[in-house]
């Protein structure tokens, strides 16, 4: 059974384990510290995960990843950016597509967000396929928009109207 929940102190060690995996980190924002430490995990649990609609992904009682949507400001206040990651051992099980569906339900129940978008590193075909599977459409490519570890990457922008 899959559910979204708030982060808890007990998630710290798994956060450290999951976010020190280079495969998991490959397509994540460089704002996530590397290496990921206990202090980083504590900050995330106590402060960082409180932004927007941010949740731990739990599968059968086990913390396996993170998903969230953060609303924009001013003229973008009715739109939110979706982000997610999943521990490598859970890849390929349709967990993220289920988590996105649950996230959309939560947003529709408690918010006036009408549009979601997600930014995907070009080459992250797994993430692109997940978004397409749940009804997001690729809306554009921002050339050299992402700078990570000394390299530029194209950013694929996906969007979905939810209301």
CSV table of N, CA and C in Angstrom, one decimal:
chain,number,residue,atom,x,y,z
A,1,UNK,N,0.8,-1.2,0.0
A,1,UNK,CA,0.0,0.0,0.0
A,1,UNK,C,0.9,1.2,0.0
A,2,UNK,N,0.5,2.2,-0.9
A,2,UNK,CA,1.3,3.4,-1.0
A,2,UNK,C,0.6,4.6,-0.4
A,3,UNK,N,1.3,5.4,0.4
A,3,UNK,CA,0.7,6.6,0.9
A,3,UNK,C,1.7,7.7,1.0
A,4,UNK,N,1.2,8.9,1.1
A,4,UNK,CA,2.1,10.1,1.3
A,4,UNK,C,1.9,10.6,2.7
A,5,UNK,N,3.0,10.9,3.4
A,5,UNK,CA,2.9,11.4,4.8
A,5,UNK,C,4.0,12.4,5.0
A,6,UNK,N,3.9,13.1,6.1
A,6,UNK,CA,4.9,14.0,6.5
A,6,UNK,C,6.2,13.3,6.9
A,7,UNK,N,7.3,14.0,6.8
A,7,UNK,CA,8.6,13.3,7.2
A,7,UNK,C,8.7,13.2,8.7
A,8,UNK,N,9.4,12.2,9.2
A,8,UNK,CA,9.6,12.0,10.6
A,8,UNK,C,11.0,11.8,10.9
A,9,UNK,N,11.4,12.0,12.1
A,9,UNK,CA,12.8,11.9,12.6
A,9,UNK,C,13.4,10.6,12.2
A,10,UNK,N,12.6,9.5,12.3
A,10,UNK,CA,13.0,8.2,11.9
A,10,UNK,C,13.5,8.0,10.5
A,11,UNK,N,13.2,9.0,9.6
A,11,UNK,CA,13.5,8.9,8.2
A,11,UNK,C,15.0,9.3,7.9
A,12,UNK,N,15.6,9.9,8.9
A,12,UNK,CA,17.0,10.5,8.7
A,12,UNK,C,18.0,9.6,8.1
A,13,UNK,N,18.1,8.4,8.7
A,13,UNK,CA,19.2,7.5,8.2
A,13,UNK,C,18.9,7.0,6.8
A,14,UNK,N,17.6,6.7,6.5
A,14,UNK,CA,17.3,6.3,5.1
A,14,UNK,C,17.5,7.5,4.1
A,15,UNK,N,17.2,8.7,4.6
A,15,UNK,CA,17.5,9.9,3.7
A,15,UNK,C,19.0,9.9,3.4
A,16,UNK,N,19.8,9.7,4.4
A,16,UNK,CA,21.2,9.8,4.1
A,16,UNK,C,21.7,8.7,3.2
A,17,UNK,N,21.1,7.5,3.4
A,17,UNK,CA,21.5,6.3,2.6
A,17,UNK,C,21.0,6.6,1.1
A,18,UNK,N,19.8,6.9,1.0
A,18,UNK,CA,19.2,7.1,-0.4
A,18,UNK,C,19.9,8.3,-1.1
A,19,UNK,N,20.2,9.4,-0.5
A,19,UNK,CA,20.7,10.6,-1.1
A,19,UNK,C,22.2,10.6,-1.2
A,20,UNK,N,22.9,9.6,-0.8
A,20,UNK,CA,24.3,9.4,-1.1
A,20,UNK,C,24.5,8.4,-2.2
A,21,UNK,N,23.4,7.9,-2.8
A,21,UNK,CA,23.5,7.0,-3.9
A,21,UNK,C,23.7,7.9,-5.2
A,22,UNK,N,24.8,7.7,-5.9
A,22,UNK,CA,25.0,8.5,-7.1
A,22,UNK,C,23.9,8.3,-8.2
A,23,UNK,N,23.4,7.1,-8.3
A,23,UNK,CA,22.3,6.9,-9.3
A,23,UNK,C,21.1,7.7,-8.9
A,24,UNK,N,20.7,7.8,-7.7
A,24,UNK,CA,19.6,8.6,-7.3
A,24,UNK,C,19.8,10.1,-7.5
A,25,UNK,N,21.0,10.5,-7.2
A,25,UNK,CA,21.4,11.9,-7.3
A,25,UNK,C,21.7,12.4,-8.7
A,26,UNK,N,21.9,11.5,-9.6
A,26,UNK,CA,22.3,11.9,-11.0
A,26,UNK,C,21.5,13.0,-11.6
A,27,UNK,N,20.2,12.9,-11.5
A,27,UNK,CA,19.3,13.9,-12.1
A,27,UNK,C,18.6,14.8,-11.1
A,28,UNK,N,19.1,14.9,-9.9
A,28,UNK,CA,18.5,15.8,-8.9
A,28,UNK,C,19.2,17.1,-8.9
A,29,UNK,N,18.5,18.1,-8.3
A,29,UNK,CA,19.1,19.4,-8.2
A,29,UNK,C,20.3,19.5,-7.4
A,30,UNK,N,21.3,20.3,-7.9
A,30,UNK,CA,22.5,20.4,-7.1
A,30,UNK,C,22.3,21.2,-5.7
A,31,UNK,N,21.1,21.6,-5.5
A,31,UNK,CA,20.8,22.2,-4.2
A,31,UNK,C,20.8,21.2,-3.1
A,32,UNK,N,20.7,19.9,-3.5
A,32,UNK,CA,20.7,18.8,-2.5
A,32,UNK,C,22.2,18.6,-2.2
A,33,UNK,N,22.6,18.7,-0.9
A,33,UNK,CA,24.1,18.6,-0.6
A,33,UNK,C,24.6,17.2,-0.9
A,34,UNK,N,25.9,17.2,-1.3
A,34,UNK,CA,26.7,16.0,-1.6
A,34,UNK,C,28.0,16.2,-0.9
A,35,UNK,N,28.4,15.3,0.0
A,35,UNK,CA,27.7,14.2,0.5
A,35,UNK,C,26.5,14.7,1.4
A,36,UNK,N,25.5,13.8,1.5
A,36,UNK,CA,24.3,14.2,2.3
A,36,UNK,C,24.6,13.7,3.7
A,37,UNK,N,24.5,14.6,4.7
A,37,UNK,CA,24.9,14.3,6.1
A,37,UNK,C,23.7,14.2,7.0
A,38,UNK,N,23.9,13.8,8.3
A,38,UNK,CA,22.9,13.8,9.3
A,38,UNK,C,22.3,15.2,9.5
A,39,UNK,N,23.2,16.2,9.4
A,39,UNK,CA,22.7,17.6,9.6
A,39,UNK,C,21.8,18.0,8.5
A,40,UNK,N,22.1,17.5,7.2
A,40,UNK,CA,21.2,17.8,6.1
A,40,UNK,C,19.9,17.1,6.3
A,41,UNK,N,19.9,15.9,6.7
A,41,UNK,CA,18.7,15.2,6.9
A,41,UNK,C,17.8,15.8,8.0
A,42,UNK,N,18.4,16.2,9.1
A,42,UNK,CA,17.7,16.9,10.2
A,42,UNK,C,17.1,18.2,9.7
A,43,UNK,N,17.8,19.0,8.9
A,43,UNK,CA,17.3,20.2,8.4
A,43,UNK,C,16.1,19.9,7.5
A,44,UNK,N,16.2,18.9,6.6
A,44,UNK,CA,15.1,18.6,5.7
A,44,UNK,C,13.9,18.2,6.5
A,45,UNK,N,14.0,17.3,7.5
A,45,UNK,CA,12.9,16.9,8.2
A,45,UNK,C,12.2,18.0,9.0
A,46,UNK,N,13.0,18.8,9.7
A,46,UNK,CA,12.5,19.9,10.5
A,46,UNK,C,12.1,21.1,9.8
A,47,UNK,N,12.7,21.5,8.7
A,47,UNK,CA,12.5,22.7,8.0
A,47,UNK,C,12.1,22.6,6.5
A,48,UNK,N,13.1,22.0,5.8
A,48,UNK,CA,12.9,22.0,4.3
A,48,UNK,C,11.7,21.3,3.8
A,49,UNK,N,11.3,20.2,4.4
A,49,UNK,CA,10.1,19.5,3.9
A,49,UNK,C,8.8,20.1,4.3
A,50,UNK,N,8.9,21.3,5.0
A,50,UNK,CA,7.6,22.0,5.4
A,50,UNK,C,7.2,22.9,4.3
A,51,UNK,N,8.0,23.1,3.2
A,51,UNK,CA,7.6,24.0,2.1
A,51,UNK,C,6.6,23.4,1.2
A,52,UNK,N,5.6,24.1,0.8
A,52,UNK,CA,4.7,23.6,-0.2
A,52,UNK,C,4.0,22.3,0.3
A,53,UNK,N,3.7,21.5,-0.6
A,53,UNK,CA,3.0,20.2,-0.4
A,53,UNK,C,4.1,19.2,-0.6
A,54,UNK,N,4.9,18.9,0.5
A,54,UNK,CA,6.0,18.0,0.4
A,54,UNK,C,5.8,16.8,1.3
A,55,UNK,N,6.0,15.6,0.8
A,55,UNK,CA,5.7,14.4,1.5
A,55,UNK,C,6.7,13.3,1.3
A,56,UNK,N,6.8,12.5,2.3
A,56,UNK,CA,7.6,11.3,2.2
A,56,UNK,C,6.7,10.3,1.5
A,57,UNK,N,7.3,9.5,0.6
A,57,UNK,CA,6.5,8.4,-0.1
A,57,UNK,C,6.7,7.1,0.8
A,58,UNK,N,5.6,6.5,1.2
A,58,UNK,CA,5.7,5.3,2.1
A,58,UNK,C,5.1,4.2,1.3
A,59,UNK,N,5.8,3.1,1.3
A,59,UNK,CA,5.3,1.8,0.6
A,59,UNK,C,5.2,0.7,1.7
A,60,UNK,N,4.0,0.3,2.0
A,60,UNK,CA,3.9,-0.8,3.0
A,60,UNK,C,4.6,-0.5,4.3
A,61,UNK,N,4.5,0.7,4.7
A,61,UNK,CA,5.1,1.1,6.0
A,61,UNK,C,6.5,1.5,5.9
A,62,UNK,N,7.2,1.5,4.8
A,62,UNK,CA,8.6,1.8,4.6
A,62,UNK,C,8.8,3.1,3.8
A,63,UNK,N,9.6,4.0,4.3
A,63,UNK,CA,9.9,5.3,3.6
A,63,UNK,C,10.8,4.9,2.4
A,64,UNK,N,10.4,5.4,1.2
A,64,UNK,CA,11.1,5.0,0.0
A,64,UNK,C,11.4,6.2,-0.9
A,65,UNK,N,10.9,7.4,-0.6
A,65,UNK,CA,11.2,8.5,-1.5
A,65,UNK,C,10.5,9.8,-1.0
A,66,UNK,N,10.5,10.7,-1.9
A,66,UNK,CA,10.0,12.1,-1.6
A,66,UNK,C,9.3,12.6,-2.9
A,67,UNK,N,8.2,13.3,-2.6
A,67,UNK,CA,7.4,14.0,-3.7
A,67,UNK,C,6.9,15.3,-3.1
A,68,UNK,N,6.8,16.3,-4.0
A,68,UNK,CA,6.2,17.6,-3.5
A,68,UNK,C,5.9,18.5,-4.7
A,69,UNK,N,5.1,19.5,-4.3
A,69,UNK,CA,4.7,20.5,-5.3
A,69,UNK,C,4.8,21.9,-4.5
A,70,UNK,N,5.5,22.8,-5.1
A,70,UNK,CA,5.7,24.1,-4.5
A,70,UNK,C,5.1,25.2,-5.4
A,71,UNK,N,4.1,25.9,-4.9
A,71,UNK,CA,3.4,26.9,-5.7
A,71,UNK,C,4.3,28.1,-6.0
A,72,UNK,N,4.1,28.7,-7.2
A,72,UNK,CA,4.8,29.8,-7.6
A,72,UNK,C,4.3,31.1,-6.9
A,73,UNK,N,4.8,32.2,-7.2
A,73,UNK,CA,4.4,33.5,-6.6
A,73,UNK,C,3.8,34.4,-7.7
A,74,UNK,N,3.1,35.4,-7.2
A,74,UNK,CA,2.5,36.4,-8.0
A,74,UNK,C,1.7,35.8,-9.2
A,75,UNK,N,2.1,36.1,-10.4
A,75,UNK,CA,1.3,35.6,-11.6
A,75,UNK,C,1.3,34.1,-11.7
A,76,UNK,N,2.3,33.4,-11.0
A,76,UNK,CA,2.4,32.0,-11.0
A,76,UNK,C,1.8,31.3,-9.8
A,77,UNK,N,1.0,32.1,-9.0
A,77,UNK,CA,0.5,31.6,-7.7
A,77,UNK,C,-0.5,30.4,-7.9
A,78,UNK,N,-1.0,30.2,-9.0
A,78,UNK,CA,-2.0,29.1,-9.3
A,78,UNK,C,-1.3,27.9,-9.9
A,79,UNK,N,0.0,28.0,-10.1
A,79,UNK,CA,0.8,26.9,-10.6
A,79,UNK,C,1.8,26.4,-9.6
A,80,UNK,N,2.2,25.2,-9.7
A,80,UNK,CA,3.1,24.6,-8.8
A,80,UNK,C,4.1,23.7,-9.5
A,81,UNK,N,5.4,23.7,-9.0
A,81,UNK,CA,6.4,22.8,-9.6
A,81,UNK,C,6.4,21.5,-8.8
A,82,UNK,N,6.4,20.4,-9.5
A,82,UNK,CA,6.4,19.1,-8.9
A,82,UNK,C,7.9,18.6,-9.0
A,83,UNK,N,8.3,18.0,-7.9
A,83,UNK,CA,9.6,17.3,-7.9
A,83,UNK,C,9.5,16.0,-7.1
A,84,UNK,N,10.3,15.1,-7.4
A,84,UNK,CA,10.3,13.8,-6.7
A,84,UNK,C,11.6,13.0,-6.9
A,85,UNK,N,11.8,12.1,-6.0
A,85,UNK,CA,12.9,11.1,-6.2
A,85,UNK,C,12.5,9.8,-5.4
A,86,UNK,N,13.1,8.7,-5.8
A,86,UNK,CA,12.7,7.4,-5.3
A,86,UNK,C,14.0,6.6,-5.1
A,87,UNK,N,14.1,5.9,-3.9
A,87,UNK,CA,15.2,5.1,-3.7
A,87,UNK,C,15.4,4.1,-4.8
A,88,UNK,N,16.6,3.8,-5.2
A,88,UNK,CA,16.9,3.0,-6.4
A,88,UNK,C,16.3,1.6,-6.3
A,89,UNK,N,16.3,1.0,-5.2
A,89,UNK,CA,15.8,-0.3,-5.1
A,89,UNK,C,14.3,-0.4,-5.4
A,90,UNK,N,13.6,0.7,-5.5
A,90,UNK,CA,12.2,0.7,-5.7
A,90,UNK,C,11.8,1.2,-7.1
A,91,UNK,N,12.8,1.5,-8.0
A,91,UNK,CA,12.6,1.9,-9.3
A,91,UNK,C,11.9,0.8,-10.1
A,92,UNK,N,11.1,1.2,-11.1
A,92,UNK,CA,10.5,0.3,-12.0
A,92,UNK,C,9.2,-0.4,-11.5
A,93,UNK,N,8.7,0.1,-10.4
A,93,UNK,CA,7.5,-0.5,-9.8
A,93,UNK,C,6.2,0.4,-9.9
A,94,UNK,N,6.3,1.4,-10.7
A,94,UNK,CA,5.1,2.3,-10.8
A,94,UNK,C,4.8,3.1,-9.6
A,95,UNK,N,5.7,3.2,-8.6
A,95,UNK,CA,5.5,3.9,-7.4
A,95,UNK,C,5.4,5.4,-7.6
A,96,UNK,N,6.2,6.0,-8.4
A,96,UNK,CA,6.1,7.5,-8.6
A,96,UNK,C,4.9,7.8,-9.3
A,97,UNK,N,4.4,7.1,-10.3
A,97,UNK,CA,3.2,7.5,-10.9
A,97,UNK,C,2.0,7.4,-10.0
A,98,UNK,N,2.0,6.4,-9.1
A,98,UNK,CA,1.0,6.4,-8.0
A,98,UNK,C,1.1,7.6,-7.1
A,99,UNK,N,2.3,7.9,-6.7
A,99,UNK,CA,2.6,9.0,-5.8
A,99,UNK,C,2.1,10.3,-6.4
A,100,UNK,N,2.3,10.5,-7.7
A,100,UNK,CA,1.9,11.7,-8.4
A,100,UNK,C,0.4,11.8,-8.3
A,101,UNK,N,-0.3,10.7,-8.6
A,101,UNK,CA,-1.8,10.7,-8.5
A,101,UNK,C,-2.3,11.1,-7.1
A,102,UNK,N,-1.6,10.6,-6.1
A,102,UNK,CA,-2.0,10.9,-4.7
A,102,UNK,C,-1.7,12.4,-4.4
A,103,UNK,N,-0.6,12.9,-4.9
A,103,UNK,CA,-0.2,14.3,-4.7
A,103,UNK,C,-1.3,15.2,-5.4
A,104,UNK,N,-1.7,14.9,-6.6
A,104,UNK,CA,-2.7,15.7,-7.3
A,104,UNK,C,-4.0,15.7,-6.5
A,105,UNK,N,-4.4,14.5,-5.9
A,105,UNK,CA,-5.6,14.4,-5.1
A,105,UNK,C,-5.5,15.4,-3.9
A,106,UNK,N,-4.4,15.4,-3.2
A,106,UNK,CA,-4.2,16.2,-2.1
A,106,UNK,C,-4.2,17.7,-2.5
A,107,UNK,N,-3.6,18.1,-3.6
A,107,UNK,CA,-3.6,19.4,-4.0
A,107,UNK,C,-5.0,19.9,-4.4
A,108,UNK,N,-5.8,19.0,-5.1
A,108,UNK,CA,-7.1,19.4,-5.5
A,108,UNK,C,-8.0,19.6,-4.3
A,109,UNK,N,-7.8,18.8,-3.3
A,109,UNK,CA,-8.7,18.9,-2.1
A,109,UNK,C,-8.4,20.1,-1.2
A,110,UNK,N,-7.2,20.6,-1.2
A,110,UNK,CA,-6.8,21.6,-0.3
A,110,UNK,C,-6.2,22.9,-0.9
A,111,UNK,N,-6.4,23.1,-2.2
A,111,UNK,CA,-5.7,24.2,-2.8
A,111,UNK,C,-6.4,24.7,-4.0
A,112,UNK,N,-6.0,25.9,-4.5
A,112,UNK,CA,-6.6,26.4,-5.7
A,112,UNK,C,-5.6,26.4,-6.9
A,113,UNK,N,-4.6,25.5,-6.8
A,113,UNK,CA,-3.6,25.2,-7.8
A,113,UNK,C,-4.4,24.6,-9.0
A,114,UNK,N,-4.1,25.2,-10.2
A,114,UNK,CA,-4.8,24.7,-11.4
A,114,UNK,C,-3.8,24.0,-12.4
A,115,UNK,N,-2.5,24.3,-12.2
A,115,UNK,CA,-1.5,23.8,-13.2
A,115,UNK,C,-0.3,23.3,-12.4
A,116,UNK,N,0.2,22.1,-12.9
A,116,UNK,CA,1.5,21.6,-12.4
A,116,UNK,C,2.5,21.6,-13.5
A,117,UNK,N,3.7,21.8,-13.1
A,117,UNK,CA,4.8,21.5,-14.1
A,117,UNK,C,6.0,20.9,-13.4
A,118,UNK,N,6.8,20.2,-14.2
A,118,UNK,CA,8.0,19.5,-13.7
A,118,UNK,C,9.1,19.7,-14.7
A,119,UNK,N,10.3,19.9,-14.2
A,119,UNK,CA,11.5,20.1,-15.0
A,119,UNK,C,12.3,18.8,-14.9
A,120,UNK,N,12.7,18.3,-16.1
A,120,UNK,CA,13.4,17.0,-16.1
A,120,UNK,C,14.7,17.2,-16.9
A,121,UNK,N,15.8,16.7,-16.4
A,121,UNK,CA,17.1,16.8,-17.1
A,121,UNK,C,16.9,16.0,-18.4
A,122,UNK,N,17.3,16.6,-19.5
A,122,UNK,CA,17.3,15.8,-20.8
A,122,UNK,C,18.1,14.6,-20.6
A,123,UNK,N,17.6,13.4,-21.0
A,123,UNK,CA,18.3,12.2,-20.7
A,123,UNK,C,17.7,11.4,-19.6
A,124,UNK,N,16.9,12.0,-18.8
A,124,UNK,CA,16.3,11.3,-17.7
A,124,UNK,C,15.0,10.7,-18.2
A,125,UNK,N,15.1,9.6,-19.0
A,125,UNK,CA,14.0,9.1,-19.7
A,125,UNK,C,13.0,8.4,-18.7
A,126,UNK,N,13.5,7.9,-17.6
A,126,UNK,CA,12.5,7.3,-16.7
A,126,UNK,C,11.5,8.3,-16.1
A,127,UNK,N,12.1,9.4,-15.8
A,127,UNK,CA,11.2,10.5,-15.2
A,127,UNK,C,10.3,11.0,-16.3
A,128,UNK,N,10.8,11.2,-17.5
A,128,UNK,CA,9.9,11.7,-18.6
A,128,UNK,C,8.8,10.7,-18.8
A,129,UNK,N,9.0,9.4,-18.8
A,129,UNK,CA,8.0,8.4,-19.1
A,129,UNK,C,7.0,8.4,-18.0
A,130,UNK,N,7.4,8.6,-16.7
A,130,UNK,CA,6.5,8.6,-15.6
A,130,UNK,C,5.5,9.8,-15.8
A,131,UNK,N,6.0,11.0,-16.1
A,131,UNK,CA,5.2,12.2,-16.2
A,131,UNK,C,4.2,12.0,-17.4
A,132,UNK,N,4.7,11.4,-18.5
A,132,UNK,CA,3.8,11.2,-19.6
A,132,UNK,C,2.7,10.2,-19.3
A,133,UNK,N,3.0,9.2,-18.5
A,133,UNK,CA,2.1,8.1,-18.1
A,133,UNK,C,0.9,8.7,-17.3
A,134,UNK,N,1.2,9.8,-16.5
A,134,UNK,CA,0.2,10.4,-15.6
A,134,UNK,C,-0.4,11.6,-16.3
A,135,UNK,N,-0.2,11.8,-17.6
A,135,UNK,CA,-0.9,12.9,-18.3
A,135,UNK,C,-0.2,14.2,-18.4
A,136,UNK,N,1.1,14.3,-18.1
A,136,UNK,CA,1.8,15.5,-18.3
A,136,UNK,C,2.3,15.5,-19.8
A,137,UNK,N,2.4,16.6,-20.4
A,137,UNK,CA,2.8,16.8,-21.8
A,137,UNK,C,4.1,17.6,-21.8
A,138,UNK,N,5.1,17.2,-22.6
A,138,UNK,CA,6.3,18.0,-22.8
A,138,UNK,C,5.9,19.3,-23.4
A,139,UNK,N,6.2,20.4,-22.8
A,139,UNK,CA,5.9,21.8,-23.3
A,139,UNK,C,7.0,22.5,-23.9
A,140,UNK,N,8.2,22.0,-23.6
A,140,UNK,CA,9.4,22.7,-24.2
A,140,UNK,C,10.7,22.2,-23.7
A,141,UNK,N,11.8,22.7,-24.3
A,141,UNK,CA,13.1,22.4,-23.9
A,141,UNK,C,13.9,23.7,-23.7
A,142,UNK,N,14.4,23.8,-22.5
A,142,UNK,CA,15.2,25.0,-22.2
A,142,UNK,C,16.7,24.6,-22.3
A,143,UNK,N,17.3,25.1,-23.3
A,143,UNK,CA,18.7,24.7,-23.7
A,143,UNK,C,19.7,25.3,-22.7
A,144,UNK,N,20.5,24.4,-22.2
A,144,UNK,CA,21.6,24.7,-21.2
A,144,UNK,C,21.0,25.5,-20.0
A,145,UNK,N,19.8,25.1,-19.5
A,145,UNK,CA,19.2,25.8,-18.4
A,145,UNK,C,19.7,25.3,-17.1
A,146,UNK,N,20.2,24.1,-17.0
A,146,UNK,CA,20.6,23.5,-15.8
A,146,UNK,C,22.2,23.4,-15.8
A,147,UNK,N,22.7,23.9,-14.7
A,147,UNK,CA,24.2,23.8,-14.5
A,147,UNK,C,24.5,23.0,-13.3
A,148,UNK,N,25.1,21.9,-13.5
A,148,UNK,CA,25.4,20.9,-12.3
A,148,UNK,C,26.8,20.3,-12.5
A,149,UNK,N,27.6,20.5,-11.5
A,149,UNK,CA,28.9,19.9,-11.4
A,149,UNK,C,29.8,20.2,-12.6
A,150,UNK,N,29.7,21.5,-13.0
A,150,UNK,CA,30.6,22.0,-14.1
A,150,UNK,C,30.0,21.7,-15.5
A,151,UNK,N,28.8,21.1,-15.6
A,151,UNK,CA,28.3,20.8,-16.9
A,151,UNK,C,26.9,21.5,-17.1
A,152,UNK,N,26.6,21.8,-18.3
A,152,UNK,CA,25.3,22.3,-18.7
A,152,UNK,C,24.4,21.2,-19.2
A,153,UNK,N,23.1,21.3,-18.8
A,153,UNK,CA,22.1,20.3,-19.3
A,153,UNK,C,20.9,21.0,-19.8
A,154,UNK,N,20.2,20.4,-20.8
A,154,UNK,CA,19.0,20.9,-21.2
A,154,UNK,C,17.9,20.5,-20.2
A,155,UNK,N,16.9,21.4,-20.0
A,155,UNK,CA,15.8,21.1,-19.1
A,155,UNK,C,14.5,20.9,-20.0
A,156,UNK,N,13.9,19.7,-19.8
A,156,UNK,CA,12.6,19.5,-20.5
A,156,UNK,C,11.5,19.9,-19.5
A,157,UNK,N,10.6,20.7,-20.0
A,157,UNK,CA,9.5,21.1,-19.2
A,157,UNK,C,8.2,20.4,-19.5
A,158,UNK,N,7.6,19.8,-18.5
A,158,UNK,CA,6.4,19.1,-18.6
A,158,UNK,C,5.3,19.8,-17.9
A,159,UNK,N,4.0,19.8,-18.4
A,159,UNK,CA,3.0,20.4,-17.7
A,159,UNK,C,1.7,19.7,-17.8
A,160,UNK,N,0.8,20.0,-16.8
A,160,UNK,CA,-0.5,19.3,-16.7
A,160,UNK,C,-1.5,20.3,-16.0
A,161,UNK,N,-2.6,20.5,-16.6
A,161,UNK,CA,-3.7,21.3,-16.0
A,161,UNK,C,-4.5,20.3,-15.2
A,162,UNK,N,-4.8,20.7,-13.9
A,162,UNK,CA,-5.5,19.7,-13.0
A,162,UNK,C,-6.8,20.2,-12.5
A,163,UNK,N,-7.2,21.4,-13.0
A,163,UNK,CA,-8.5,22.0,-12.6
A,163,UNK,C,-9.2,22.7,-13.7
